[in-house]
Amino acid sequence: MKGFKEFVMRGNLVELAVAFVIGASFATVVKAFTDMFMSILGKIGGNPNFNSYQPGGVPVGAFLTALIAFLIVAFVIYFFVVKPYEAAKTRFVAPAAEAVDANTVLLTEIRDAIRAGR
């Protein structure tokens, strides 16, 4: 039972669970935004559902509808999640100190010992 408790309390698992819940919730928001945006496109330029569009008998309409929806979702995620996250990260997170490789430390010590021996 102790091993299970350690597994559940591991930081990565909890973070993953939170990310999944937030992602599912955000997906609903983005879907609603996409539907709203597609409706606005429909009012401006006609029906935004291209499913019935078949030039030369090739059914490309469903692909066009899915492509437009994907581009809207990518736009929303990039400009409303990624960009603000990067800005907040650079503003609030101090740069991490670079970890020095053990080989570099050893070579520096050897160099210093050789210089001291001269």
Tab-separated table of N, CA, C and O in Angstrom:
chain	number	residue	atom	x	y	z
A	1	MET	N	0.825	-1.178	0.000
A	1	MET	CA	0.000	0.000	0.000
A	1	MET	C	0.884	1.262	0.000
A	1	MET	O	0.506	2.261	-0.582
A	2	LYS	N	2.050	1.188	0.632
A	2	LYS	CA	2.946	2.334	0.689
A	2	LYS	C	3.436	2.715	-0.711
A	2	LYS	O	3.504	3.885	-1.060
A	3	GLY	N	3.769	1.706	-1.501
A	3	GLY	CA	4.230	1.963	-2.866
A	3	GLY	C	3.171	2.651	-3.707
A	3	GLY	O	3.465	3.551	-4.486
A	4	PHE	N	1.906	2.241	-3.537
A	4	PHE	CA	0.816	2.871	-4.269
A	4	PHE	C	0.660	4.331	-3.853
A	4	PHE	O	0.466	5.214	-4.693
A	5	LYS	N	0.772	4.586	-2.561
A	5	LYS	CA	0.643	5.952	-2.055
A	5	LYS	C	1.758	6.828	-2.638
A	5	LYS	O	1.508	7.953	-3.065
A	6	GLU	N	2.989	6.309	-2.667
A	6	GLU	CA	4.100	7.060	-3.241
A	6	GLU	C	3.881	7.319	-4.730
A	6	GLU	O	4.177	8.400	-5.232
A	7	PHE	N	3.325	6.323	-5.420
A	7	PHE	CA	3.049	6.468	-6.845
A	7	PHE	C	2.009	7.557	-7.087
A	7	PHE	O	2.177	8.409	-7.960
A	8	VAL	N	0.951	7.564	-6.304
A	8	VAL	CA	-0.118	8.543	-6.472
A	8	VAL	C	0.349	9.937	-6.084
A	8	VAL	O	-0.016	10.925	-6.715
A	9	MET	N	1.191	10.034	-5.079
A	9	MET	CA	1.616	11.340	-4.587
A	9	MET	C	2.806	11.909	-5.369
A	9	MET	O	3.249	13.004	-5.087
A	10	ARG	N	3.296	11.163	-6.343
A	10	ARG	CA	4.382	11.652	-7.172
A	10	ARG	C	3.935	12.915	-7.881
A	10	ARG	O	2.825	13.013	-8.363
A	11	GLY	N	4.790	13.901	-7.957
A	11	GLY	CA	4.434	15.190	-8.545
A	11	GLY	C	3.969	15.092	-9.985
A	11	GLY	O	3.024	15.741	-10.390
A	12	ASN	N	4.626	14.263	-10.783
A	12	ASN	CA	4.272	14.174	-12.198
A	12	ASN	C	2.862	13.642	-12.396
A	12	ASN	O	2.150	14.101	-13.278
A	13	LEU	N	2.450	12.684	-11.600
A	13	LEU	CA	1.132	12.106	-11.758
A	13	LEU	C	0.053	13.122	-11.414
A	13	LEU	O	-0.939	13.257	-12.125
A	14	VAL	N	0.247	13.854	-10.339
A	14	VAL	CA	-0.731	14.864	-9.942
A	14	VAL	C	-0.778	15.973	-10.991
A	14	VAL	O	-1.865	16.413	-11.389
A	15	GLU	N	0.370	16.426	-11.470
A	15	GLU	CA	0.400	17.457	-12.496
A	15	GLU	C	-0.274	16.984	-13.770
A	15	GLU	O	-0.996	17.738	-14.424
A	16	LEU	N	-0.056	15.737	-14.137
A	16	LEU	CA	-0.684	15.181	-15.331
A	16	LEU	C	-2.196	15.126	-15.174
A	16	LEU	O	-2.941	15.446	-16.110
A	17	ALA	N	-2.666	14.728	-14.000
A	17	ALA	CA	-4.108	14.673	-13.761
A	17	ALA	C	-4.726	16.069	-13.838
A	17	ALA	O	-5.791	16.258	-14.447
A	18	VAL	N	-4.069	17.046	-13.246
A	18	VAL	CA	-4.572	18.423	-13.301
A	18	VAL	C	-4.575	18.911	-14.746
A	18	VAL	O	-5.542	19.529	-15.205
A	19	ALA	N	-3.505	18.638	-15.483
A	19	ALA	CA	-3.428	19.054	-16.885
A	19	ALA	C	-4.540	18.415	-17.707
A	19	ALA	O	-5.129	19.068	-18.574
A	20	PHE	N	-4.841	17.171	-17.445
A	20	PHE	CA	-5.902	16.482	-18.183
A	20	PHE	C	-7.257	17.125	-17.911
A	20	PHE	O	-8.032	17.384	-18.840
A	21	VAL	N	-7.543	17.403	-16.655
A	21	VAL	CA	-8.828	18.017	-16.298
A	21	VAL	C	-8.928	19.421	-16.893
A	21	VAL	O	-9.952	19.791	-17.484
A	22	ILE	N	-7.877	20.205	-16.760
A	22	ILE	CA	-7.874	21.560	-17.324
A	22	ILE	C	-7.985	21.488	-18.848
A	22	ILE	O	-8.718	22.268	-19.464
A	23	GLY	N	-7.279	20.563	-19.460
A	23	GLY	CA	-7.335	20.415	-20.917
A	23	GLY	C	-8.719	20.045	-21.404
A	23	GLY	O	-9.199	20.580	-22.410
A	24	ALA	N	-9.377	19.138	-20.709
A	24	ALA	CA	-10.738	18.757	-21.099
A	24	ALA	C	-11.684	19.940	-20.960
A	24	ALA	O	-12.539	20.176	-21.824
A	25	SER	N	-11.535	20.689	-19.899
A	25	SER	CA	-12.375	21.868	-19.698
A	25	SER	C	-12.083	22.926	-20.757
A	25	SER	O	-12.998	23.537	-21.306
A	26	PHE	N	-10.815	23.136	-21.052
A	26	PHE	CA	-10.443	24.124	-22.053
A	26	PHE	C	-10.913	23.711	-23.441
A	26	PHE	O	-11.260	24.564	-24.262
A	27	ALA	N	-10.936	22.416	-23.710
A	27	ALA	CA	-11.425	21.934	-25.003
A	27	ALA	C	-12.879	22.339	-25.212
A	27	ALA	O	-13.276	22.704	-26.330
A	28	THR	N	-13.678	22.314	-24.154
A	28	THR	CA	-15.066	22.742	-24.256
A	28	THR	C	-15.148	24.225	-24.585
A	28	THR	O	-15.955	24.640	-25.422
A	29	VAL	N	-14.306	25.018	-23.944
A	29	VAL	CA	-14.281	26.460	-24.211
A	29	VAL	C	-13.872	26.723	-25.655
A	29	VAL	O	-14.495	27.532	-26.361
A	30	VAL	N	-12.831	26.044	-26.125
A	30	VAL	CA	-12.353	26.256	-27.488
A	30	VAL	C	-13.396	25.790	-28.496
A	30	VAL	O	-13.613	26.445	-29.517
A	31	LYS	N	-14.083	24.696	-28.225
A	31	LYS	CA	-15.147	24.226	-29.130
A	31	LYS	C	-16.268	25.243	-29.212
A	31	LYS	O	-16.765	25.543	-30.307
A	32	ALA	N	-16.663	25.806	-28.072
A	32	ALA	CA	-17.712	26.824	-28.074
A	32	ALA	C	-17.253	28.063	-28.852
A	32	ALA	O	-18.034	28.649	-29.622
A	33	PHE	N	-15.985	28.448	-28.669
A	33	PHE	CA	-15.450	29.590	-29.414
A	33	PHE	C	-15.440	29.295	-30.906
A	33	PHE	O	-15.795	30.157	-31.724
A	34	THR	N	-15.031	28.089	-31.285
A	34	THR	CA	-15.003	27.710	-32.696
A	34	THR	C	-16.402	27.740	-33.295
A	34	THR	O	-16.594	28.249	-34.402
A	35	ASP	N	-17.383	27.196	-32.575
A	35	ASP	CA	-18.763	27.233	-33.062
A	35	ASP	C	-19.242	28.669	-33.241
A	35	ASP	O	-19.902	28.996	-34.234
A	36	MET	N	-18.922	29.529	-32.262
A	36	MET	CA	-19.310	30.930	-32.352
A	36	MET	C	-18.644	31.594	-33.552
A	36	MET	O	-19.291	32.303	-34.329
A	37	PHE	N	-17.352	31.339	-33.743
A	37	PHE	CA	-16.616	31.947	-34.847
A	37	PHE	C	-17.139	31.448	-36.187
A	37	PHE	O	-17.264	32.231	-37.136
A	38	MET	N	-17.442	30.169	-36.271
A	38	MET	CA	-18.001	29.616	-37.515
A	38	MET	C	-19.366	30.245	-37.804
A	38	MET	O	-19.702	30.491	-38.960
A	39	SER	N	-20.153	30.524	-36.766
A	39	SER	CA	-21.444	31.186	-36.963
A	39	SER	C	-21.238	32.603	-37.490
A	39	SER	O	-21.975	33.064	-38.360
A	40	ILE	N	-20.232	33.298	-36.952
A	40	ILE	CA	-19.930	34.647	-37.441
A	40	ILE	C	-19.505	34.580	-38.906
A	40	ILE	O	-19.942	35.389	-39.725
A	41	LEU	N	-18.666	33.597	-39.249
A	41	LEU	CA	-18.289	33.422	-40.654
A	41	LEU	C	-19.509	33.145	-41.515
A	41	LEU	O	-19.603	33.617	-42.648
A	42	GLY	N	-20.441	32.373	-40.975
A	42	GLY	CA	-21.661	32.068	-41.712
A	42	GLY	C	-22.493	33.306	-41.972
A	42	GLY	O	-23.080	33.466	-43.044
A	43	LYS	N	-22.563	34.203	-41.010
A	43	LYS	CA	-23.333	35.435	-41.183
A	43	LYS	C	-22.657	36.373	-42.181
A	43	LYS	O	-23.311	37.092	-42.909
A	44	ILE	N	-21.326	36.336	-42.204
A	44	ILE	CA	-20.586	37.221	-43.113
A	44	ILE	C	-20.607	36.682	-44.542
A	44	ILE	O	-20.889	37.412	-45.480
A	45	GLY	N	-20.268	35.421	-44.695
A	45	GLY	CA	-20.078	34.909	-46.055
A	45	GLY	C	-20.901	33.701	-46.419
A	45	GLY	O	-20.529	32.950	-47.291
A	46	GLY	N	-21.977	33.446	-45.751
A	46	GLY	CA	-22.771	32.269	-46.072
A	46	GLY	C	-22.511	31.150	-45.087
A	46	GLY	O	-21.900	31.340	-44.046
A	47	ASN	N	-22.944	29.975	-45.430
A	47	ASN	CA	-22.852	28.817	-44.547
A	47	ASN	C	-21.400	28.392	-44.356
A	47	ASN	O	-20.727	28.066	-45.327
A	48	PRO	N	-20.883	28.364	-43.105
A	48	PRO	CA	-19.490	27.964	-42.899
A	48	PRO	C	-19.291	26.451	-42.904
A	48	PRO	O	-18.187	25.974	-42.751
A	49	ASN	N	-20.354	25.691	-43.082
A	49	ASN	CA	-20.241	24.240	-43.122
A	49	ASN	C	-20.034	23.834	-44.575
A	49	ASN	O	-20.942	23.918	-45.391
A	50	PHE	N	-18.837	23.397	-44.892
A	50	PHE	CA	-18.489	23.059	-46.265
A	50	PHE	C	-18.685	21.571	-46.574
A	50	PHE	O	-18.208	21.094	-47.591
A	51	ASN	N	-19.371	20.853	-45.713
A	51	ASN	CA	-19.494	19.398	-45.874
A	51	ASN	C	-20.117	19.002	-47.207
A	51	ASN	O	-19.806	17.954	-47.751
A	52	SER	N	-20.997	19.806	-47.740
A	52	SER	CA	-21.651	19.446	-48.997
A	52	SER	C	-20.855	19.903	-50.225
A	52	SER	O	-21.247	19.627	-51.345
A	53	TYR	N	-19.727	20.564	-50.028
A	53	TYR	CA	-18.912	21.057	-51.136
A	53	TYR	C	-18.174	19.895	-51.771
A	53	TYR	O	-17.386	19.203	-51.120
A	54	GLN	N	-18.437	19.651	-53.074
A	54	GLN	CA	-17.814	18.534	-53.782
A	54	GLN	C	-17.412	18.967	-55.195
A	54	GLN	O	-18.107	18.654	-56.167
A	55	PRO	N	-16.282	19.647	-55.328
A	55	PRO	CA	-15.876	20.044	-56.680
A	55	PRO	C	-15.422	18.830	-57.485
A	55	PRO	O	-14.591	18.049	-57.030
A	56	GLY	N	-16.015	18.652	-58.650
A	56	GLY	CA	-15.662	17.516	-59.504
A	56	GLY	C	-16.051	16.183	-58.894
A	56	GLY	O	-15.495	15.156	-59.247
A	57	GLY	N	-16.980	16.169	-57.967
A	57	GLY	CA	-17.428	14.941	-57.342
A	57	GLY	C	-16.543	14.448	-56.209
A	57	GLY	O	-16.787	13.393	-55.630
A	58	VAL	N	-15.501	15.195	-55.874
A	58	VAL	CA	-14.593	14.806	-54.792
A	58	VAL	C	-15.075	15.468	-53.500
A	58	VAL	O	-15.146	16.693	-53.417
A	59	PRO	N	-15.393	14.677	-52.480
A	59	PRO	CA	-15.933	15.262	-51.245
A	59	PRO	C	-14.837	15.874	-50.358
A	59	PRO	O	-14.333	15.241	-49.437
A	60	VAL	N	-14.482	17.115	-50.638
A	60	VAL	CA	-13.453	17.793	-49.871
A	60	VAL	C	-14.049	18.718	-48.811
A	60	VAL	O	-13.322	19.313	-48.030
A	61	GLY	N	-15.354	18.841	-48.789
A	61	GLY	CA	-16.018	19.765	-47.874
A	61	GLY	C	-15.773	19.453	-46.413
A	61	GLY	O	-15.499	20.349	-45.604
A	62	ALA	N	-15.861	18.187	-46.027
A	62	ALA	CA	-15.636	17.809	-44.628
A	62	ALA	C	-14.206	18.138	-44.206
A	62	ALA	O	-13.968	18.596	-43.087
A	63	PHE	N	-13.265	17.923	-45.124
A	63	PHE	CA	-11.874	18.254	-44.836
A	63	PHE	C	-11.715	19.759	-44.632
A	63	PHE	O	-11.021	20.199	-43.710
A	64	LEU	N	-12.330	20.571	-45.474
A	64	LEU	CA	-12.234	22.029	-45.334
A	64	LEU	C	-12.830	22.505	-44.016
A	64	LEU	O	-12.257	23.355	-43.337
A	65	THR	N	-13.969	21.945	-43.641
A	65	THR	CA	-14.587	22.317	-42.369
A	65	THR	C	-13.675	21.948	-41.206
A	65	THR	O	-13.456	22.751	-40.288
A	66	ALA	N	-13.106	20.745	-41.223
A	66	ALA	CA	-12.207	20.303	-40.162
A	66	ALA	C	-10.929	21.144	-40.145
A	66	ALA	O	-10.421	21.481	-39.071
A	67	LEU	N	-10.427	21.509	-41.322
A	67	LEU	CA	-9.212	22.322	-41.409
A	67	LEU	C	-9.438	23.708	-40.821
A	67	LEU	O	-8.613	24.199	-40.050
A	68	ILE	N	-10.551	24.324	-41.147
A	68	ILE	CA	-10.854	25.649	-40.596
A	68	ILE	C	-11.022	25.566	-39.085
A	68	ILE	O	-10.505	26.403	-38.340
A	69	ALA	N	-11.724	24.547	-38.605
A	69	ALA	CA	-11.895	24.372	-37.155
A	69	ALA	C	-10.543	24.168	-36.473
A	69	ALA	O	-10.286	24.741	-35.408
A	70	PHE	N	-9.654	23.382	-37.090
A	70	PHE	CA	-8.325	23.161	-36.524
A	70	PHE	C	-7.530	24.456	-36.461
A	70	PHE	O	-6.869	24.744	-35.453
A	71	LEU	N	-7.570	25.248	-37.516
A	71	LEU	CA	-6.836	26.507	-37.531
A	71	LEU	C	-7.353	27.463	-36.466
A	71	LEU	O	-6.573	28.162	-35.819
A	72	ILE	N	-8.649	27.474	-36.253
A	72	ILE	CA	-9.222	28.320	-35.201
A	72	ILE	C	-8.744	27.842	-33.831
A	72	ILE	O	-8.334	28.641	-32.984
A	73	VAL	N	-8.776	26.537	-33.604
A	73	VAL	CA	-8.321	25.982	-32.318
A	73	VAL	C	-6.841	26.281	-32.107
A	73	VAL	O	-6.427	26.708	-31.019
A	74	ALA	N	-6.025	26.109	-33.132
A	74	ALA	CA	-4.590	26.382	-33.012
A	74	ALA	C	-4.350	27.861	-32.712
A	74	ALA	O	-3.506	28.204	-31.880
A	75	PHE	N	-5.105	28.738	-33.358
A	75	PHE	CA	-4.985	30.170	-33.110
A	75	PHE	C	-5.327	30.500	-31.665
A	75	PHE	O	-4.580	31.211	-30.985
A	76	VAL	N	-6.445	29.965	-31.186
A	76	VAL	CA	-6.876	30.236	-29.813
A	76	VAL	C	-5.848	29.720	-28.814
A	76	VAL	O	-5.464	30.424	-27.872
A	77	ILE	N	-5.374	28.508	-29.000
A	77	ILE	CA	-4.413	27.928	-28.061
A	77	ILE	C	-3.111	28.720	-28.073
A	77	ILE	O	-2.548	29.021	-27.015
A	78	TYR	N	-2.639	29.097	-29.258
A	78	TYR	CA	-1.374	29.815	-29.324
A	78	TYR	C	-1.462	31.197	-28.688
A	78	TYR	O	-0.639	31.560	-27.853
A	79	PHE	N	-2.477	31.960	-29.065
A	79	PHE	CA	-2.540	33.343	-28.606
A	79	PHE	C	-3.147	33.520	-27.218
A	79	PHE	O	-2.914	34.529	-26.572
A	80	PHE	N	-3.922	32.537	-26.748
A	80	PHE	CA	-4.535	32.692	-25.434
A	80	PHE	C	-3.948	31.773	-24.365
A	80	PHE	O	-4.290	31.903	-23.203
A	81	VAL	N	-3.062	30.855	-24.761
A	81	VAL	CA	-2.426	29.976	-23.779
A	81	VAL	C	-0.904	30.071	-23.879
A	81	VAL	O	-0.230	30.413	-22.903
A	82	VAL	N	-0.353	29.783	-25.044
A	82	VAL	CA	1.096	29.683	-25.192
A	82	VAL	C	1.776	31.038	-25.003
A	82	VAL	O	2.720	31.163	-24.206
A	83	LYS	N	1.325	32.057	-25.718
A	83	LYS	CA	1.953	33.380	-25.616
A	83	LYS	C	1.857	33.947	-24.196
A	83	LYS	O	2.871	34.386	-23.658
A	84	PRO	N	0.683	33.948	-23.538
A	84	PRO	CA	0.642	34.455	-22.160
A	84	PRO	C	1.494	33.623	-21.204
A	84	PRO	O	2.117	34.164	-20.289
A	85	TYR	N	1.537	32.309	-21.415
A	85	TYR	CA	2.352	31.454	-20.553
A	85	TYR	C	3.828	31.803	-20.697
A	85	TYR	O	4.547	31.916	-19.699
A	86	GLU	N	4.291	31.972	-21.945
A	86	GLU	CA	5.696	32.323	-22.158
A	86	GLU	C	6.021	33.685	-21.554
A	86	GLU	O	7.084	33.867	-20.958
A	87	ALA	N	5.103	34.643	-21.699
A	87	ALA	CA	5.335	35.973	-21.134
A	87	ALA	C	5.402	35.913	-19.609
A	87	ALA	O	6.273	36.531	-18.991
A	88	ALA	N	4.493	35.171	-18.997
A	88	ALA	CA	4.495	35.040	-17.539
A	88	ALA	C	5.737	34.293	-17.065
A	88	ALA	O	6.324	34.634	-16.035
A	89	LYS	N	6.134	33.298	-17.818
A	89	LYS	CA	7.310	32.502	-17.440
A	89	LYS	C	8.568	33.362	-17.452
A	89	LYS	O	9.370	33.305	-16.524
A	90	THR	N	8.745	34.182	-18.487
A	90	THR	CA	9.932	35.025	-18.541
A	90	THR	C	9.872	36.134	-17.500
A	90	THR	O	10.907	36.597	-17.036
A	91	ARG	N	8.679	36.551	-17.124
A	91	ARG	CA	8.549	37.642	-16.164
A	91	ARG	C	8.719	37.184	-14.723
A	91	ARG	O	9.324	37.863	-13.909
A	92	PHE	N	8.178	36.016	-14.380
A	92	PHE	CA	8.122	35.594	-12.986
A	92	PHE	C	9.102	34.505	-12.597
A	92	PHE	O	9.369	34.305	-11.424
A	93	VAL	N	9.626	33.766	-13.549
A	93	VAL	CA	10.530	32.657	-13.230
A	93	VAL	C	11.963	33.128	-13.420
A	93	VAL	O	12.339	33.592	-14.487
A	94	ALA	N	12.733	32.994	-12.365
A	94	ALA	CA	14.140	33.366	-12.442
A	94	ALA	C	14.875	32.346	-13.300
A	94	ALA	O	14.565	31.157	-13.273
A	95	PRO	N	15.840	32.794	-14.077
A	95	PRO	CA	16.581	31.837	-14.893
A	95	PRO	C	17.315	30.824	-14.016
A	95	PRO	O	17.923	31.191	-13.011
A	96	ALA	N	17.227	29.594	-14.404
A	96	ALA	CA	17.867	28.524	-13.629
A	96	ALA	C	19.375	28.583	-13.815
A	96	ALA	O	19.880	28.879	-14.893
A	97	ALA	N	20.069	28.318	-12.737
A	97	ALA	CA	21.526	28.276	-12.814
A	97	ALA	C	21.926	27.068	-13.651
A	97	ALA	O	21.377	25.986	-13.493
A	98	GLU	N	22.857	27.283	-14.541
A	98	GLU	CA	23.277	26.191	-15.400
A	98	GLU	C	24.052	25.164	-14.585
A	98	GLU	O	24.958	25.510	-13.831
A	99	ALA	N	23.686	23.922	-14.753
A	99	ALA	CA	24.378	22.845	-14.059
A	99	ALA	C	25.719	22.619	-14.739
A	99	ALA	O	25.812	22.554	-15.952
A	100	VAL	N	26.744	22.536	-13.924
A	100	VAL	CA	28.084	22.326	-14.458
A	100	VAL	C	28.338	20.826	-14.529
A	100	VAL	O	28.105	20.089	-13.571
A	101	ASP	N	28.802	20.404	-15.673
A	101	ASP	CA	29.102	19.001	-15.899
A	101	ASP	C	30.260	18.568	-14.999
A	101	ASP	O	31.219	19.321	-14.779
A	102	ALA	N	30.178	17.350	-14.478
A	102	ALA	CA	31.221	16.838	-13.587
A	102	ALA	C	32.573	16.774	-14.302
A	102	ALA	O	33.621	17.028	-13.689
A	103	ASN	N	32.564	16.463	-15.580
A	103	ASN	CA	33.822	16.420	-16.340
A	103	ASN	C	34.453	17.805	-16.439
A	103	ASN	O	35.668	17.953	-16.367
A	104	THR	N	33.624	18.817	-16.593
A	104	THR	CA	34.138	20.185	-16.662
A	104	THR	C	34.788	20.583	-15.349
A	104	THR	O	35.856	21.212	-15.327
A	105	VAL	N	34.146	20.222	-14.246
A	105	VAL	CA	34.711	20.527	-12.929
A	105	VAL	C	36.051	19.827	-12.763
A	105	VAL	O	37.037	20.430	-12.313
A	106	LEU	N	36.112	18.555	-13.135
A	106	LEU	CA	37.351	17.793	-13.016
A	106	LEU	C	38.453	18.388	-13.891
A	106	LEU	O	39.603	18.564	-13.440
A	107	LEU	N	38.136	18.739	-15.121
A	107	LEU	CA	39.132	19.329	-16.002
A	107	LEU	C	39.605	20.688	-15.489
A	107	LEU	O	40.798	21.035	-15.607
A	108	THR	N	38.700	21.452	-14.904
A	108	THR	CA	39.086	22.741	-14.325
A	108	THR	C	40.046	22.531	-13.167
A	108	THR	O	41.046	23.260	-13.031
A	109	GLU	N	39.785	21.536	-12.331
A	109	GLU	CA	40.680	21.241	-11.210
A	109	GLU	C	42.051	20.798	-11.701
A	109	GLU	O	43.095	21.201	-11.149
A	110	ILE	N	42.079	19.971	-12.736
A	110	ILE	CA	43.358	19.517	-13.294
A	110	ILE	C	44.126	20.706	-13.866
A	110	ILE	O	45.337	20.852	-13.641
A	111	ARG	N	43.424	21.570	-14.606
A	111	ARG	CA	44.060	22.755	-15.164
A	111	ARG	C	44.653	23.632	-14.059
A	111	ARG	O	45.794	24.086	-14.156
A	112	ASP	N	43.887	23.865	-13.024
A	112	ASP	CA	44.360	24.698	-11.927
A	112	ASP	C	45.553	24.059	-11.211
A	112	ASP	O	46.487	24.746	-10.795
A	113	ALA	N	45.528	22.723	-11.057
A	113	ALA	CA	46.644	22.025	-10.404
A	113	ALA	C	47.908	22.123	-11.255
A	113	ALA	O	49.007	22.308	-10.745
A	114	ILE	N	47.763	22.027	-12.582
A	114	ILE	CA	48.930	22.137	-13.469
A	114	ILE	C	49.496	23.551	-13.415
A	114	ILE	O	50.707	23.744	-13.324
A	115	ARG	N	48.621	24.545	-13.413
A	115	ARG	CA	49.086	25.944	-13.339
A	115	ARG	C	49.777	26.208	-12.007
A	115	ARG	O	50.773	26.934	-11.947
A	116	ALA	N	49.287	25.644	-10.925
A	116	ALA	CA	49.894	25.850	-9.595
A	116	ALA	C	51.249	25.165	-9.524
A	116	ALA	O	52.126	25.611	-8.795
A	117	GLY	N	51.448	24.086	-10.268
A	117	GLY	CA	52.708	23.343	-10.246
A	117	GLY	C	53.803	24.038	-11.020
A	117	GLY	O	54.973	23.727	-10.852
A	118	ARG	N	53.519	24.980	-11.870
A	118	ARG	CA	54.543	25.675	-12.665
A	118	ARG	C	55.356	26.593	-11.869
A	118	ARG	O	55.303	27.163	-10.968
